PDB file of C-alpha atoms in Angstrom:
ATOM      1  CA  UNK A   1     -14.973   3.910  -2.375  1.00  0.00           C
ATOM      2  CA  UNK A   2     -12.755   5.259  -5.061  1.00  0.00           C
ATOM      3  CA  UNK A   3     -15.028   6.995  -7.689  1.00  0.00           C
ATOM      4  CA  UNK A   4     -14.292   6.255 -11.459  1.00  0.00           C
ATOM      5  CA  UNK A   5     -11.279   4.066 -11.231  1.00  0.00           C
ATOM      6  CA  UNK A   6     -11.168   4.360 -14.609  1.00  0.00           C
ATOM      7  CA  UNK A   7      -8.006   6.731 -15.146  1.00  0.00           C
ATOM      8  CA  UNK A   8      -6.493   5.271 -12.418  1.00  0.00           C
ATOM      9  CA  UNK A   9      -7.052   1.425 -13.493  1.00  0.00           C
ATOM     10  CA  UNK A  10      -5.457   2.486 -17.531  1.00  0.00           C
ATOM     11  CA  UNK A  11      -2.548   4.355 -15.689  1.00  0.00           C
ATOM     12  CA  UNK A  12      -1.555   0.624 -13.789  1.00  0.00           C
ATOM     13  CA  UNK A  13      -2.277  -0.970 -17.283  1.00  0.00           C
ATOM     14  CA  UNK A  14      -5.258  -3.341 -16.094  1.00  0.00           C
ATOM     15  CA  UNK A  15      -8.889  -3.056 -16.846  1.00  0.00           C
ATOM     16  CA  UNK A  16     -10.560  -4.181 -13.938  1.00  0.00           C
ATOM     17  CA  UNK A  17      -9.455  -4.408 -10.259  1.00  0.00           C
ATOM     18  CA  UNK A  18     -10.644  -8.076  -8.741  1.00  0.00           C
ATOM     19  CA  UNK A  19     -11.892  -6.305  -5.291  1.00  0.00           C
ATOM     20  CA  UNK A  20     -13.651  -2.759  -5.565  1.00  0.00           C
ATOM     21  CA  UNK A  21     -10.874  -0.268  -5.685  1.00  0.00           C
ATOM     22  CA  UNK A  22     -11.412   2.021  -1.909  1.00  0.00           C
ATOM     23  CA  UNK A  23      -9.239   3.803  -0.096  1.00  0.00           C
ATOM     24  CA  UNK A  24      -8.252   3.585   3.946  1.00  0.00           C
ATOM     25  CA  UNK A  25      -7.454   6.544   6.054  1.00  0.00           C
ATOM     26  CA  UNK A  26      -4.930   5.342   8.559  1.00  0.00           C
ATOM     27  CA  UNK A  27      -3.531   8.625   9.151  1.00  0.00           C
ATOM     28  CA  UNK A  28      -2.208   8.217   5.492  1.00  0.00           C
ATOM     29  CA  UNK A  29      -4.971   7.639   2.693  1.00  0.00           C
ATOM     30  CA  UNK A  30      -4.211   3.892   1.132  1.00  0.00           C
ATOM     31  CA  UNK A  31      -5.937   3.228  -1.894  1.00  0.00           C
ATOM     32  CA  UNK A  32      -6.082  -0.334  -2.725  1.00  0.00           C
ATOM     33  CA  UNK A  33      -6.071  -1.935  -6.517  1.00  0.00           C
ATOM     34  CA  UNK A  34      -6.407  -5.722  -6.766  1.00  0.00           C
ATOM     35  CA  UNK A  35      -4.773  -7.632  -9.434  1.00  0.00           C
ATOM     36  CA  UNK A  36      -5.332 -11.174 -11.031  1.00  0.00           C
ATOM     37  CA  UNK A  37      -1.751 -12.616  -9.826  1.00  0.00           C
ATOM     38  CA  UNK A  38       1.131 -11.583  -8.273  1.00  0.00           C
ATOM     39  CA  UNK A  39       3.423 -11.908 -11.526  1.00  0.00           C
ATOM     40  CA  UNK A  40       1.391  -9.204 -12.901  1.00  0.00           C
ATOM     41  CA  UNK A  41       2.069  -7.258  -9.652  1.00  0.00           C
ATOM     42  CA  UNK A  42       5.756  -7.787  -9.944  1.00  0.00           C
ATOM     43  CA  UNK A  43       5.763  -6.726 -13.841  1.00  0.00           C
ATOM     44  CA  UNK A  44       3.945  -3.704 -13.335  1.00  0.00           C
ATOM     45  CA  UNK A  45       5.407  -0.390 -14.616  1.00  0.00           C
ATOM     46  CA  UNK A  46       3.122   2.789 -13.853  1.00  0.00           C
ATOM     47  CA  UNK A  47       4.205   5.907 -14.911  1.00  0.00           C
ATOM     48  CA  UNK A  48       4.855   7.865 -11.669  1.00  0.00           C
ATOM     49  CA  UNK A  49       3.821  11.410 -13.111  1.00  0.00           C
ATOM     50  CA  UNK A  50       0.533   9.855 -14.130  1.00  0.00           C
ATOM     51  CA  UNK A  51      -0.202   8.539 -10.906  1.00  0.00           C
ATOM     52  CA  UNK A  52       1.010  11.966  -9.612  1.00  0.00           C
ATOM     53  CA  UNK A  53      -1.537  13.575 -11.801  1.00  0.00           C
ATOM     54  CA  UNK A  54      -4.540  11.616 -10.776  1.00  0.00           C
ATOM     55  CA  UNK A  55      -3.910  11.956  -7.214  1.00  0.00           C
ATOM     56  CA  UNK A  56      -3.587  15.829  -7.468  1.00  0.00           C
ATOM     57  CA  UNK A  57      -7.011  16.141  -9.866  1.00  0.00           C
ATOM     58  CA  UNK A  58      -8.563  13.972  -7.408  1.00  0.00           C
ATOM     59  CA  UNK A  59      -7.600  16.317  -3.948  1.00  0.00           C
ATOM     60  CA  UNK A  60      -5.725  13.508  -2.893  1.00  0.00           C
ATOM     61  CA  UNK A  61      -1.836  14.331  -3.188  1.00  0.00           C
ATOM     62  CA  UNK A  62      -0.817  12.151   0.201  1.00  0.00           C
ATOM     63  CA  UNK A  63      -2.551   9.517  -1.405  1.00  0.00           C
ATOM     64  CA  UNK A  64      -0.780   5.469  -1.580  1.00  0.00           C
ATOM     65  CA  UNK A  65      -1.696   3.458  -4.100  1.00  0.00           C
ATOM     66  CA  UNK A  66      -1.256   0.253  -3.473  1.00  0.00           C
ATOM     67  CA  UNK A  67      -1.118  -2.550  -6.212  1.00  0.00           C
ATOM     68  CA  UNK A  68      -1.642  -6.391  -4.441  1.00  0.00           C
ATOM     69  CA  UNK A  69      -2.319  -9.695  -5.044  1.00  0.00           C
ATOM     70  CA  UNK A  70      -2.281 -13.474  -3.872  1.00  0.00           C
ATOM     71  CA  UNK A  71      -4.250 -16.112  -2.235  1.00  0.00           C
ATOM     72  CA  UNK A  72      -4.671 -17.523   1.102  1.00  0.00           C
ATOM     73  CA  UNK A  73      -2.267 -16.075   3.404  1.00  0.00           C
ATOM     74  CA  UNK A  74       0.539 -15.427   0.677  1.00  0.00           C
ATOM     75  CA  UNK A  75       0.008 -12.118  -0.552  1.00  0.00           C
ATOM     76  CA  UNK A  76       2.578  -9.555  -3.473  1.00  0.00           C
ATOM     77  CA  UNK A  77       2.288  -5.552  -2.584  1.00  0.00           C
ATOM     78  CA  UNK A  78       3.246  -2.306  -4.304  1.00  0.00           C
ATOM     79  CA  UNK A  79       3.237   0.332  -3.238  1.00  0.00           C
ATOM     80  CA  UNK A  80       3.608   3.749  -5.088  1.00  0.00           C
ATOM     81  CA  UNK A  81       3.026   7.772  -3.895  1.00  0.00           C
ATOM     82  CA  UNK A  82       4.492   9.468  -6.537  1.00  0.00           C
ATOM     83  CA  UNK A  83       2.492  12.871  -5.178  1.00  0.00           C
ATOM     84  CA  UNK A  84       4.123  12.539  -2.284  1.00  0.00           C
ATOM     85  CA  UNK A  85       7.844  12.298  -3.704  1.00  0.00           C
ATOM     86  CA  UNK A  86       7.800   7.954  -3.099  1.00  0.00           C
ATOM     87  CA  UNK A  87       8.405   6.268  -5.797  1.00  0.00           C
ATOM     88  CA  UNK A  88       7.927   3.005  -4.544  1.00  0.00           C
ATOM     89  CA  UNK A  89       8.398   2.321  -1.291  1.00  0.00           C
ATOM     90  CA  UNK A  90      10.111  -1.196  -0.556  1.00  0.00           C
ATOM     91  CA  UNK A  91       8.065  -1.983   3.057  1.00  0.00           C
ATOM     92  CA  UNK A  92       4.832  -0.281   3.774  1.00  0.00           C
ATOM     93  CA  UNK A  93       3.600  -1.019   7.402  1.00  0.00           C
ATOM     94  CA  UNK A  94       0.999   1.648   7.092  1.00  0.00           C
ATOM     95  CA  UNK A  95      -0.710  -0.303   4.012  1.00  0.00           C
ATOM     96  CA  UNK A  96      -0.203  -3.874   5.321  1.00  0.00           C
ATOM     97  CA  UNK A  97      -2.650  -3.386   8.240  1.00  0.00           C
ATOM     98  CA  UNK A  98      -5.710  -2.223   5.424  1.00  0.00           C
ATOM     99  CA  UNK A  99      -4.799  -4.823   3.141  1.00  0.00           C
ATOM    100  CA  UNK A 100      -5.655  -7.325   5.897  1.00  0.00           C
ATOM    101  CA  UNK A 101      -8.704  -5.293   6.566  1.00  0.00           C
ATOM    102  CA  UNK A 102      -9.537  -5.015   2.569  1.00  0.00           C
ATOM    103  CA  UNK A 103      -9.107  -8.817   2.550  1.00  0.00           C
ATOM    104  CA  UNK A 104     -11.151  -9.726   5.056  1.00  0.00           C
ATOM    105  CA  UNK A 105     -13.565  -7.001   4.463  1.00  0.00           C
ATOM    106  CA  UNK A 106     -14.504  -9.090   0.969  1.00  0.00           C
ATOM    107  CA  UNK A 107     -13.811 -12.678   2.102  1.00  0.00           C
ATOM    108  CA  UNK A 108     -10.563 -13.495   0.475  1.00  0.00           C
ATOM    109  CA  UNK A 109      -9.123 -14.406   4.252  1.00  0.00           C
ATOM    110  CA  UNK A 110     -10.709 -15.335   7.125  1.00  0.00           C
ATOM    111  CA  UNK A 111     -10.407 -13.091  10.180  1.00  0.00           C
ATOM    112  CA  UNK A 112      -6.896 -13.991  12.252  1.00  0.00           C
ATOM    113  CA  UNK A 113      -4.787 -15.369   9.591  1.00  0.00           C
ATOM    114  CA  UNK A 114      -1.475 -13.861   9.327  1.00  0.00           C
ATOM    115  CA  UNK A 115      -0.545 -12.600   5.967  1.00  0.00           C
ATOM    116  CA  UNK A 116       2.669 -12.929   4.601  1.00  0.00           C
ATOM    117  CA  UNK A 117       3.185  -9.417   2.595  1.00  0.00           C
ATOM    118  CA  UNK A 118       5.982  -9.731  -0.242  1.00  0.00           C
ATOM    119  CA  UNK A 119       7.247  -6.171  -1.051  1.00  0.00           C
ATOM    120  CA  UNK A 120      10.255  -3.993  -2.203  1.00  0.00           C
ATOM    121  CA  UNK A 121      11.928  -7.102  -4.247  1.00  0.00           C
ATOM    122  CA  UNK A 122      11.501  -5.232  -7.695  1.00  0.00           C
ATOM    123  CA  UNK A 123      13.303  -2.144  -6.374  1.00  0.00           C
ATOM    124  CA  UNK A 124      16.098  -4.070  -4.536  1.00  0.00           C
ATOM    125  CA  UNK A 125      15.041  -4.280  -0.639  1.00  0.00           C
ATOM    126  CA  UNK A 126      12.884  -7.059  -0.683  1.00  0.00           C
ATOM    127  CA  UNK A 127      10.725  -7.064   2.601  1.00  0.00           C
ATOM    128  CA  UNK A 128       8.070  -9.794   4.459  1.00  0.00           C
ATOM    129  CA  UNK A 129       5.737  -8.158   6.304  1.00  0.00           C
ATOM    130  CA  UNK A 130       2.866  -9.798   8.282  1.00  0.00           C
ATOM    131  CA  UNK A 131      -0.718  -8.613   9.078  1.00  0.00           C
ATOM    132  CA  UNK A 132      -3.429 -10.316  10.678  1.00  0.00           C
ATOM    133  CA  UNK A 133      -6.901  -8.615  10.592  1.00  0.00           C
ATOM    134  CA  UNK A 134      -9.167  -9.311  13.780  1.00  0.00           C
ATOM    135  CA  UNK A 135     -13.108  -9.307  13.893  1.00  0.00           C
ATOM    136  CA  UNK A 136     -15.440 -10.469  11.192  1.00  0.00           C
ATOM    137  CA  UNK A 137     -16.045  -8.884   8.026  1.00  0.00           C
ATOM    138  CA  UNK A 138     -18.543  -6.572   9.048  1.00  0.00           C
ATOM    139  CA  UNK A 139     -16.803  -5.462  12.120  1.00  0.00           C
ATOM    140  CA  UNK A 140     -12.923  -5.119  12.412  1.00  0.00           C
ATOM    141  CA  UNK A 141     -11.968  -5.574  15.938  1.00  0.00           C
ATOM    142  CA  UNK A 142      -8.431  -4.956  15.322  1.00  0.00           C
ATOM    143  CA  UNK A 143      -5.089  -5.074  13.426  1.00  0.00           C
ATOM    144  CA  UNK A 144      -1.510  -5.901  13.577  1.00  0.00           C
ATOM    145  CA  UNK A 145       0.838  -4.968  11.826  1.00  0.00           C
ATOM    146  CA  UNK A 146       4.699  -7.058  12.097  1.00  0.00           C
ATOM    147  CA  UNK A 147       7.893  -8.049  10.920  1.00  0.00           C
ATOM    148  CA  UNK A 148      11.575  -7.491  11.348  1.00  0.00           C
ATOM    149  CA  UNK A 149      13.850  -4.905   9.938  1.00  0.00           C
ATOM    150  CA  UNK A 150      17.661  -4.510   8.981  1.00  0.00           C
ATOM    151  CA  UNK A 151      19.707  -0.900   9.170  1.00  0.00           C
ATOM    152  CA  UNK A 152      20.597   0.406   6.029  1.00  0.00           C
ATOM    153  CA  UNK A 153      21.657   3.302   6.648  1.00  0.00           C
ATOM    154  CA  UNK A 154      23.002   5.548  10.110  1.00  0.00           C
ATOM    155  CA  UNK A 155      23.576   9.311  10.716  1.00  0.00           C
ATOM    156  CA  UNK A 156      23.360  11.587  13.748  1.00  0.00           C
ATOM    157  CA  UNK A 157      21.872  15.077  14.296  1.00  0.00           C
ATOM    158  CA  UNK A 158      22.904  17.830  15.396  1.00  0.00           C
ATOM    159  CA  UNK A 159      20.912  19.418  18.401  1.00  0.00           C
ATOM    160  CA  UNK A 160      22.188  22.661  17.842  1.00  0.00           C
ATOM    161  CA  UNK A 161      22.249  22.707  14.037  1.00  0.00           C
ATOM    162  CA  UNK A 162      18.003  20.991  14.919  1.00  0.00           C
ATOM    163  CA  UNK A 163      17.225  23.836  17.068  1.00  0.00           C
ATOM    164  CA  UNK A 164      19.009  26.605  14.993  1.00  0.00           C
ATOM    165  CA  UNK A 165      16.845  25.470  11.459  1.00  0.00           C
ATOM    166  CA  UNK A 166      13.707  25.025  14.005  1.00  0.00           C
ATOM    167  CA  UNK A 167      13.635  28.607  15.097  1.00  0.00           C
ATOM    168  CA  UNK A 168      11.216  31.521  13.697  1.00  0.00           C
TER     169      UNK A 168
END
C-alpha cells in the first residue's frame, strides 16, 4: 500500500483513485493510480517536478507512477518517473505485467484475459501492449507481458571508446 495518497492524488488532479493506490516491486517500484475513464487518463497534465518531489520525500526516487483506466480487457496507461529523468514513457512493459496483477488482484478482470494496454499516444509513439495475469486473485501464478515493437532509432558503440570510459 501507498500511505497517504493524498499529495500524490492533488498532484494528478483527482480526488480519489477507484482501486487502492499500491505500489509493485518488479525490479522497478510501479505505483498504480486508478482513474474513472480513460479520457481523463488521456487529459491528464501532472506537473513533473511535483511528482519528482513526492517521490524523493517519500524515499522512493526510482519510483513509476502509473495513471490507468478502462474496462474489460481494454485498458488507457500513463506512465510518468519524473525522479528518475522519464517524463513519460510511451510503452512500459515493466508496468503492464502489475497492472494485470492490480486488476485481477481487485476483480476488475478475470484471471487469463489478455489486456489490451493503450499508451504513449499523448506524447506521439502510441503503443498496444498486452498482459494477461495468471492465477486467481489471491494467488498470482504468473504473468506475461507482450507486444510488438518498431526501431526508431539505430547507433553503434564503440568497444574501445566502451572499455576506455569503463576503466578505473
Amino acid at each position: 500500500p501507498f500511505r497517504n495518497p493524498g499529495p500524490l492524488l492533488a498532484a494528478l488532479g483527482i480526488e480519489r483513485s477507484t482501486l487502492p493506490v499500491e505500489i509493485y516491486d518488479n525490479g522497478l517500484l510501479n505505483l498504480y493510480v486508478g482513474f474513472e475513464s480513460r479520457d481523463a487518463v488521456r487529459g491528464l497534465h501532472p506537473d513533473p517536478y511535483d511528482l519528482a518531489t513526492i517521490a524523493r520525500e517519500r524515499g522512493m526516487p526510482n519510483v513509476s507512477i502509473n495513471c490507468f483506466a478502462g474496462a474489460g480487457s481494454a485498458w488507457k496507461l500513463r506512465m510518468f518517473s519524473p525522479a528518475m529523468g522519464v517524463p513519460e514513457d510511451p510503452a512500459s512493459g515493466s508496468a503492464a505485467g502489475p497492472l494485470a496483477v492490480h486488476l485481477v488482484r481487485y476483480g476488475l478482470v478475470e484471471p487469463g484475459v489478455e489486456l489490451d494496454i493503450r499508451q504513449g499516444a499523448e506524447i506521439g509513439r502510441p503503443s498496444v501492449l498486452h498482459a494477461v495475469a495468471h492465477g486467481d486473485p489471491d494467488r498470482i501464478e504468473g504473468v506475461q507481458v507482450f507486444g510488438g515493437a518498431r526501431i526508431v532509432g539505430r547507433g553503434e558503440f564503440d568497444p574501445d571508446e566502451l572499455a576506455a570510459l569503463l576503466a578505473p
